C-alpha positions as YAML, in Angstrom:
chain: A
units: angstrom
residues:
- id: 1
  name: MET
  ca: [-8.65, -31.12, -24.62]
- id: 2
  name: PHE
  ca: [-10.09, -27.68, -25.22]
- id: 3
  name: ASP
  ca: [-13.69, -26.64, -24.74]
- id: 4
  name: ILE
  ca: [-15.44, -24.75, -27.52]
- id: 5
  name: ASP
  ca: [-17.41, -22.11, -25.62]
- id: 6
  name: GLY
  ca: [-21.14, -22.15, -26.18]
- id: 7
  name: ILE
  ca: [-21.13, -25.09, -28.62]
- id: 8
  name: TYR
  ca: [-23.10, -28.20, -27.63]
- id: 9
  name: ASN
  ca: [-24.00, -31.41, -29.45]
- id: 10
  name: SER
  ca: [-27.51, -32.91, -29.74]
- id: 11
  name: GLN
  ca: [-27.20, -34.51, -26.27]
- id: 12
  name: ASN
  ca: [-26.47, -31.08, -24.78]
- id: 13
  name: ASP
  ca: [-22.85, -32.02, -24.07]
- id: 14
  name: ARG
  ca: [-20.03, -29.57, -24.60]
- id: 15
  name: ILE
  ca: [-17.94, -30.15, -27.71]
- id: 16
  name: TRP
  ca: [-14.24, -30.61, -27.12]
- id: 17
  name: VAL
  ca: [-11.31, -30.50, -29.55]
- id: 18
  name: VAL
  ca: [-7.78, -31.79, -29.18]
- id: 19
  name: LYS
  ca: [-5.85, -28.81, -30.49]
- id: 20
  name: ARG
  ca: [-6.04, -25.31, -29.14]
- id: 21
  name: LEU
  ca: [-5.99, -23.81, -32.65]
- id: 22
  name: ALA
  ca: [-9.14, -25.75, -33.49]
- id: 23
  name: ALA
  ca: [-10.82, -24.43, -30.35]
- id: 24
  name: ASP
  ca: [-9.78, -20.87, -31.14]
- id: 25
  name: THR
  ca: [-10.93, -20.98, -34.74]
- id: 26
  name: ASN
  ca: [-14.28, -22.47, -33.70]
- id: 27
  name: GLY
  ca: [-15.05, -19.77, -31.15]
- id: 28
  name: GLY
  ca: [-13.49, -21.46, -28.16]
- id: 29
  name: ILE
  ca: [-10.97, -20.42, -25.55]
- id: 30
  name: ARG
  ca: [-9.08, -17.32, -26.58]
- id: 31
  name: GLN
  ca: [-6.06, -15.74, -25.04]
- id: 32
  name: LYS
  ca: [-7.19, -12.73, -23.05]
- id: 33
  name: HIS
  ca: [-5.22, -9.55, -23.43]
- id: 34
  name: HIS
  ca: [-4.06, -8.41, -20.04]
- id: 35
  name: SER
  ca: [-2.90, -4.92, -19.29]
- id: 36
  name: PRO
  ca: [0.47, -4.67, -17.59]
- id: 37
  name: PRO
  ca: [0.40, -4.73, -13.81]
- id: 38
  name: SER
  ca: [0.05, -1.43, -12.06]
- id: 39
  name: SER
  ca: [3.22, -0.60, -10.20]
- id: 40
  name: PRO
  ca: [2.73, 0.70, -6.66]
- id: 41
  name: ASP
  ca: [5.95, 2.65, -7.17]
- id: 42
  name: LEU
  ca: [4.33, 4.78, -9.86]
- id: 43
  name: ASN
  ca: [0.88, 5.17, -8.37]
- id: 44
  name: PRO
  ca: [0.16, 8.91, -8.30]
- id: 45
  name: LEU
  ca: [-2.41, 8.40, -5.55]
- id: 46
  name: ASP
  ca: [0.04, 7.35, -2.92]
- id: 47
  name: TYR
  ca: [-1.20, 5.25, -0.06]
- id: 48
  name: CYS
  ca: [-0.75, 8.16, 2.33]
- id: 49
  name: ILE
  ca: [-3.47, 10.06, 0.44]
- id: 50
  name: TRP
  ca: [-5.79, 7.06, 0.63]
- id: 51
  name: ASP
  ca: [-5.07, 6.77, 4.36]
- id: 52
  name: GLU
  ca: [-5.77, 10.45, 4.86]
- id: 53
  name: LEU
  ca: [-9.00, 10.17, 2.89]
- id: 54
  name: THR
  ca: [-10.25, 7.19, 4.92]
- id: 55
  name: TYR
  ca: [-9.32, 9.04, 8.11]
- id: 56
  name: GLN
  ca: [-11.41, 12.06, 7.07]
- id: 57
  name: VAL
  ca: [-14.56, 10.06, 6.19]
- id: 58
  name: ASN
  ca: [-17.23, 10.09, 8.90]
- id: 59
  name: TRP
  ca: [-17.85, 6.33, 8.87]
- id: 60
  name: GLY
  ca: [-20.69, 6.63, 11.40]
- id: 61
  name: ALA
  ca: [-22.74, 8.58, 8.87]
- id: 62
  name: VAL
  ca: [-22.30, 5.99, 6.11]
- id: 63
  name: THR
  ca: [-25.46, 3.91, 5.83]
- id: 64
  name: SER
  ca: [-25.81, 3.49, 2.06]
- id: 65
  name: LYS
  ca: [-23.98, 3.96, -1.20]
- id: 66
  name: THR
  ca: [-25.37, 7.48, -1.51]
- id: 67
  name: THR
  ca: [-24.20, 8.53, 1.95]
- id: 68
  name: LEU
  ca: [-20.79, 6.96, 1.28]
- id: 69
  name: ILE
  ca: [-20.42, 9.01, -1.90]
- id: 70
  name: ASN
  ca: [-21.42, 12.17, -0.06]
- id: 71
  name: GLU
  ca: [-19.02, 11.46, 2.81]
- id: 72
  name: VAL
  ca: [-16.13, 10.80, 0.41]
- id: 73
  name: LYS
  ca: [-16.86, 14.08, -1.37]
- id: 74
  name: CYS
  ca: [-16.76, 15.90, 1.97]
- id: 75
  name: ALA
  ca: [-13.61, 14.04, 3.04]
- id: 76
  name: VAL
  ca: [-11.76, 15.07, -0.14]
- id: 77
  name: ARG
  ca: [-12.19, 18.71, 0.85]
- id: 78
  name: LYS
  ca: [-10.76, 17.96, 4.30]
- id: 79
  name: VAL
  ca: [-7.54, 16.30, 3.09]
- id: 80
  name: SER
  ca: [-4.58, 18.46, 4.01]
- id: 81
  name: LEU
  ca: [-2.83, 20.17, 1.10]
- id: 82
  name: ASP
  ca: [0.49, 19.38, 2.78]
- id: 83
  name: VAL
  ca: [-0.28, 15.66, 2.49]
- id: 84
  name: VAL
  ca: [-1.15, 16.05, -1.20]
- id: 85
  name: PHE
  ca: [1.98, 18.09, -1.98]
- id: 86
  name: GLU
  ca: [4.20, 15.68, -0.06]
- id: 87
  name: SER
  ca: [2.70, 12.73, -1.94]
- id: 88
  name: CYS
  ca: [3.18, 14.48, -5.30]
- id: 89
  name: SER
  ca: [6.78, 15.29, -4.43]
- id: 90
  name: SER
  ca: [7.43, 11.69, -3.43]
- id: 91
  name: TRP
  ca: [5.85, 10.45, -6.67]
- id: 92
  name: THR
  ca: [7.99, 12.83, -8.73]
- id: 93
  name: ASN
  ca: [11.11, 11.57, -6.97]
- id: 94
  name: ARG
  ca: [10.12, 7.98, -7.75]
- id: 95
  name: LEU
  ca: [9.68, 8.90, -11.42]
- id: 96
  name: TYR
  ca: [13.17, 10.40, -11.51]
- id: 97
  name: ARG
  ca: [14.62, 7.25, -9.93]
- id: 98
  name: LEU
  ca: [12.92, 4.91, -12.41]
- id: 99
  name: PRO
  ca: [15.63, 5.09, -15.13]
- id: 100
  name: GLN
  ca: [18.28, 4.31, -12.51]
- id: 101
  name: VAL
  ca: [16.64, 0.99, -11.65]
- id: 102
  name: LYS
  ca: [15.86, 0.23, -15.32]
- id: 103
  name: GLY
  ca: [12.12, -0.17, -14.77]
- id: 104
  name: ASN
  ca: [12.39, -2.51, -11.78]
- id: 105
  name: TYR
  ca: [10.63, -1.91, -8.48]
- id: 106
  name: LEU
  ca: [12.03, 0.87, -6.39]
- id: 107
  name: ARG
  ca: [13.46, 0.10, -2.97]
...
């Protein structure tokens, strides 16, 4: 049984149909389009950059969303360029290895 979203009968009960096509054509459950999963192998913001960023944030000064935003902005300026360049180099190497593994996860 498939629910037709937002459609109710006079007793305020949901209306159900037996076939999915009937539910879809009557405004019911629709297949959601999902984007492909994000591969951690191809993430340009490597975890080491995120770790470095969280290390540089002064967490004692964070008391609100505004102070968090300000602290993250300050922390970005403190991240070592060596860490950024190393992460970019590692990401480039992973991109070069991708055809060798035919799109599978890198090991």
